[in-house]
Coordinates of C-alpha atoms in Angstrom, one line a residue:
M1 CA -2.8 35.3 11.4
V2 CA -1.5 32.7 10.0
T3 CA 2.5 32.3 10.8
E4 CA 5.5 30.9 8.8
S5 CA 5.5 27.6 11.2
L6 CA 2.4 26.8 9.9
L7 CA 3.0 27.4 6.1
R8 CA 5.9 25.0 6.2
S9 CA 5.5 21.3 6.1
P10 CA 8.3 18.4 4.9
S11 CA 7.4 19.2 1.5
G12 CA 6.5 23.0 1.4
V13 CA 2.5 23.7 2.0
R14 CA 0.9 20.3 2.1
G15 CA -2.2 19.7 3.5
F16 CA -3.4 22.7 5.2
G17 CA -6.9 23.4 4.5
S18 CA -7.3 26.5 6.9
F19 CA -4.9 28.2 4.7
D20 CA -6.3 31.5 4.1
K21 CA -5.2 33.9 1.4
G22 CA -6.0 37.1 3.4
G23 CA -4.5 35.9 6.5
V24 CA -1.2 35.6 5.2
D25 CA 1.2 38.7 5.4
L26 CA 4.5 37.0 4.2
V27 CA 3.7 36.9 0.5
N28 CA 3.4 39.4 -2.2
Y29 CA 0.6 38.2 -3.8
D30 CA 0.9 40.5 -7.1
N31 CA 4.6 38.3 -7.8
I32 CA 2.7 34.7 -7.7
N33 CA 2.6 33.3 -11.3
I34 CA 0.9 30.3 -11.3
Q35 CA 2.0 27.5 -14.2
Y36 CA -1.2 26.1 -16.5
G37 CA -2.5 22.8 -14.1
T38 CA -1.0 23.9 -10.7
F39 CA -2.7 25.2 -8.2
L40 CA -2.3 27.5 -4.7
P41 CA -2.9 25.4 -1.4
W42 CA -6.1 27.5 -0.4
N43 CA -7.3 26.5 -3.8
P44 CA -11.1 25.4 -2.7
C45 CA -11.1 22.3 -4.7
Y46 CA -7.3 21.1 -3.2
R47 CA -8.7 22.0 0.4
I48 CA -11.6 19.6 -0.2
W49 CA -9.6 17.1 -1.9
W50 CA -7.2 17.2 1.2
H51 CA -10.1 16.8 3.4
V52 CA -10.8 13.8 1.7
T53 CA -7.7 12.4 2.4
A54 CA -7.4 12.7 5.8
I55 CA -10.2 11.1 6.4
S56 CA -9.5 8.6 4.4
A57 CA -6.1 8.2 6.6
L58 CA -8.4 7.8 9.7
L59 CA -10.4 5.1 8.1
T60 CA -7.0 3.4 7.2
A61 CA -6.4 3.6 11.2
F62 CA -9.4 1.4 11.4
L63 CA -9.4 -0.6 8.3
T64 CA -5.8 -2.0 8.5
P65 CA -5.7 -3.4 11.8
Y66 CA -8.9 -5.2 11.2
Q67 CA -7.6 -6.8 7.9
I68 CA -4.4 -8.2 9.6
A69 CA -6.4 -9.5 12.2
F70 CA -9.3 -11.2 10.6
E71 CA -7.4 -12.1 7.7
E72 CA -9.1 -15.6 7.3
D73 CA -12.4 -14.7 7.5
L74 CA -14.6 -14.3 4.4
G75 CA -17.6 -12.9 5.9
F76 CA -19.4 -9.3 4.6
F77 CA -17.4 -7.3 6.8
K78 CA -13.9 -8.6 5.6
Q79 CA -15.2 -8.2 2.0
S80 CA -16.5 -4.9 2.4
A81 CA -13.2 -3.6 4.5
D82 CA -10.8 -5.6 1.6
L83 CA -13.1 -3.3 -1.0
L84 CA -12.9 -0.2 1.0
E85 CA -9.1 -0.5 1.2
K86 CA -8.9 -0.8 -2.4
V87 CA -10.9 2.4 -3.1
L88 CA -8.6 4.3 0.0
T89 CA -5.5 3.4 -1.7
L90 CA -6.6 4.6 -5.1
I91 CA -7.4 7.8 -3.5
F92 CA -3.7 8.3 -2.1
T93 CA -2.7 7.3 -5.2
V94 CA -4.4 9.8 -7.2
D95 CA -3.1 12.6 -4.7
M96 CA 0.2 11.7 -5.5
V97 CA -0.4 12.7 -8.8
V98 CA -2.0 15.7 -7.1
N99 CA 1.1 16.6 -5.1
F100 CA 3.1 17.2 -8.1
N101 CA 1.0 20.1 -9.1
V102 CA 0.3 22.1 -5.6
A103 CA 2.8 25.1 -5.3
F104 CA 4.9 25.2 -2.0
F105 CA 6.0 27.7 0.1
R106 CA 9.8 28.4 0.1
D107 CA 12.2 31.6 1.4
D108 CA 9.3 33.8 1.5
E109 CA 7.7 32.9 -1.5
F110 CA 5.4 30.4 -3.2
V111 CA 7.1 27.9 -6.0
C112 CA 5.0 27.4 -8.3
R113 CA 6.7 25.9 -11.6
R114 CA 6.0 22.5 -12.1
P115 CA 9.7 21.1 -12.3
Q116 CA 10.6 22.7 -8.7
I117 CA 7.4 21.2 -7.4
A118 CA 8.5 18.0 -8.4
R119 CA 11.8 17.7 -7.6
E120 CA 10.8 19.1 -3.9
Y121 CA 7.9 16.5 -3.3
L122 CA 10.4 13.5 -4.8
S123 CA 13.0 14.7 -2.3
Y124 CA 10.9 13.2 0.5
M125 CA 7.3 13.0 1.0
F126 CA 7.2 11.6 -2.1
W127 CA 8.7 8.2 -1.0
V128 CA 6.7 8.2 2.2
D129 CA 3.6 8.7 0.5
A130 CA 4.5 5.7 -1.7
V131 CA 4.8 3.3 1.4
G132 CA 1.7 3.9 1.8
V133 CA 0.3 2.5 -1.4
I134 CA 2.7 -0.4 -2.2
P135 CA 0.8 -3.2 -1.5
F136 CA 4.0 -5.1 0.6
G137 CA 1.2 -7.7 2.1
D138 CA -0.2 -8.5 -1.0
I139 CA 3.2 -9.2 -3.0
A140 CA 4.9 -11.2 0.2
H141 CA 2.1 -13.1 0.1
F142 CA 2.0 -13.8 -3.4
V143 CA 5.5 -15.0 -3.0
A144 CA 5.4 -17.0 -0.1
D145 CA 2.1 -18.8 -1.7
Q146 CA 4.7 -19.6 -4.7
L147 CA 6.9 -20.7 -2.3
G148 CA 4.7 -23.0 -0.4
A149 CA 5.4 -21.0 2.9
S150 CA 3.7 -22.3 6.0
S151 CA 0.0 -20.6 7.6
E152 CA 2.6 -19.0 10.4
T153 CA 4.6 -17.6 7.7
M154 CA 1.8 -16.2 6.0
L155 CA 0.5 -14.7 8.9
V156 CA 3.7 -12.9 10.1
L157 CA 4.0 -11.9 6.4
S158 CA 0.4 -10.1 6.8
L159 CA 2.0 -7.4 9.3
L160 CA 3.6 -5.9 6.1
Q161 CA 0.3 -4.2 5.7
L162 CA 1.0 -2.0 8.5
S163 CA 3.2 -0.2 6.2
R164 CA -0.3 1.7 5.5
L165 CA -0.7 3.7 8.6
I166 CA 2.2 5.7 7.4
R167 CA -0.6 7.8 5.8
L168 CA -1.6 8.8 9.4
Y169 CA 0.7 11.9 9.6
R170 CA -2.5 13.6 7.6
I171 CA -4.2 13.3 10.7
K172 CA -1.7 15.2 12.8
K173 CA -2.0 18.0 10.1
L174 CA -5.7 17.8 10.3
F175 CA -5.6 18.2 14.0
Q176 CA -2.9 21.1 13.5
E177 CA -5.3 22.7 11.2
L178 CA -8.6 22.4 13.6
R179 CA -6.4 23.5 16.5
N180 CA -5.3 26.8 14.9
N181 CA -9.2 27.4 13.2
L182 CA -10.8 30.2 15.4
C183 CA -14.4 28.7 14.5
V184 CA -13.6 25.8 16.6
N185 CA -13.9 25.6 20.4
L186 CA -10.8 24.5 21.7
L187 CA -12.6 22.7 24.5
T188 CA -14.7 20.7 22.0
F189 CA -11.5 20.0 19.9
T190 CA -9.8 18.5 22.9
L191 CA -12.3 16.4 23.8
L192 CA -13.2 15.1 20.0
R193 CA -9.7 14.8 19.8
N194 CA -9.2 12.3 22.8
F195 CA -12.5 10.4 22.3
L196 CA -11.1 9.8 18.8
V197 CA -7.7 8.5 20.5
V198 CA -9.8 6.6 23.3
V199 CA -11.3 4.7 20.2
V200 CA -9.1 3.8 17.9
A201 CA -6.9 2.5 21.0
C202 CA -9.4 -0.1 21.7
H203 CA -10.2 -0.9 18.4
V204 CA -6.3 -1.3 17.7
Q205 CA -6.1 -3.4 21.1
A206 CA -9.0 -5.8 19.9
C207 CA -7.5 -6.4 16.7
I208 CA -3.9 -7.0 18.3
M209 CA -5.7 -9.6 21.1
Y210 CA -7.8 -11.1 18.3
F211 CA -4.4 -11.5 16.4
L212 CA -2.7 -13.0 18.9
A213 CA -5.3 -15.6 20.0
R214 CA -5.2 -16.3 16.2
A215 CA -1.5 -17.1 15.8
Q216 CA -2.0 -19.4 18.7
H217 CA -4.9 -21.0 17.5
F218 CA -7.4 -19.7 19.7
G219 CA -5.8 -21.7 22.5
K220 CA -7.6 -21.5 26.2
D221 CA -4.2 -19.7 27.6
T222 CA -5.3 -16.8 25.2
W223 CA -7.1 -13.8 26.3
L224 CA -10.2 -14.4 23.6
G225 CA -9.8 -18.4 23.1
P226 CA -12.3 -19.4 25.5
F227 CA -15.0 -17.1 24.3
L228 CA -14.5 -17.5 20.7
Y229 CA -16.7 -20.2 18.4
K230 CA -15.9 -21.3 15.0
S231 CA -19.9 -20.7 14.1
E232 CA -19.3 -17.0 14.6
S233 CA -19.1 -14.6 12.1
S234 CA -16.3 -12.5 12.1
F235 CA -18.2 -9.3 13.0
E236 CA -19.3 -11.1 16.3
R237 CA -15.8 -12.0 16.9
Y238 CA -14.7 -8.5 16.6
V239 CA -17.5 -7.4 19.0
T240 CA -16.3 -9.9 21.7
S241 CA -12.6 -9.0 21.0
L242 CA -13.6 -5.3 21.5
Y243 CA -15.6 -6.1 24.8
W244 CA -12.5 -7.5 25.8
S245 CA -10.3 -4.5 24.5
I246 CA -12.6 -2.2 26.4
T247 CA -12.7 -4.3 29.4
T248 CA -9.2 -4.4 30.0
F249 CA -8.6 -0.7 28.8
C250 CA -10.8 0.6 31.7
T251 CA -9.5 -1.7 34.6

């Protein structure tokens, strides 16, 4: 049975793909009047779309640290990461439009009128989502380049791309959904969740180690400086960084 605590999110009901109409006894469905162009959170198309955004948020956790750390490389993997990030940004921008049409739960009833949905979304979550799609890093780089900023300044400004990680709130909602899904074994869920956390942690640490070495011009007093060569591709450098990340993580 779905409880009221699971129905609520910072902007009503957004992002609970396991939301099952048949499992909710808190709402009188006969009194729900859907305005044309809006839809309820359990709409099958919206459920699929929300899971697409959740997977996209997970990809962001891998892409953003890699793009920041390996920004100076122009290899295939870096170009592919940049292209994929543009696709992800488009997905989250479309999702902002979609959220203006998703009914939300308030005071034991669903609000389905678009003006009320818009006011609720604009009151908080719109600004959170906007931070995740505005290219602060690209804007800062453009301004700094016009002002003739140094490479060290450009390196620091690249950290503004971390604003994209605000998208990860969807992952928390996805984990909550899976944890309360009776079709998912709790032990399996816990193992997969913990494995994913370890993988992301190792990846992020590898990117941090490379970023710090890059900031120090790959000097011999850094973790990775003595083990990286200019002839290596960005992927080979990433593998080296990941190796040392896993090694230090396990010791």
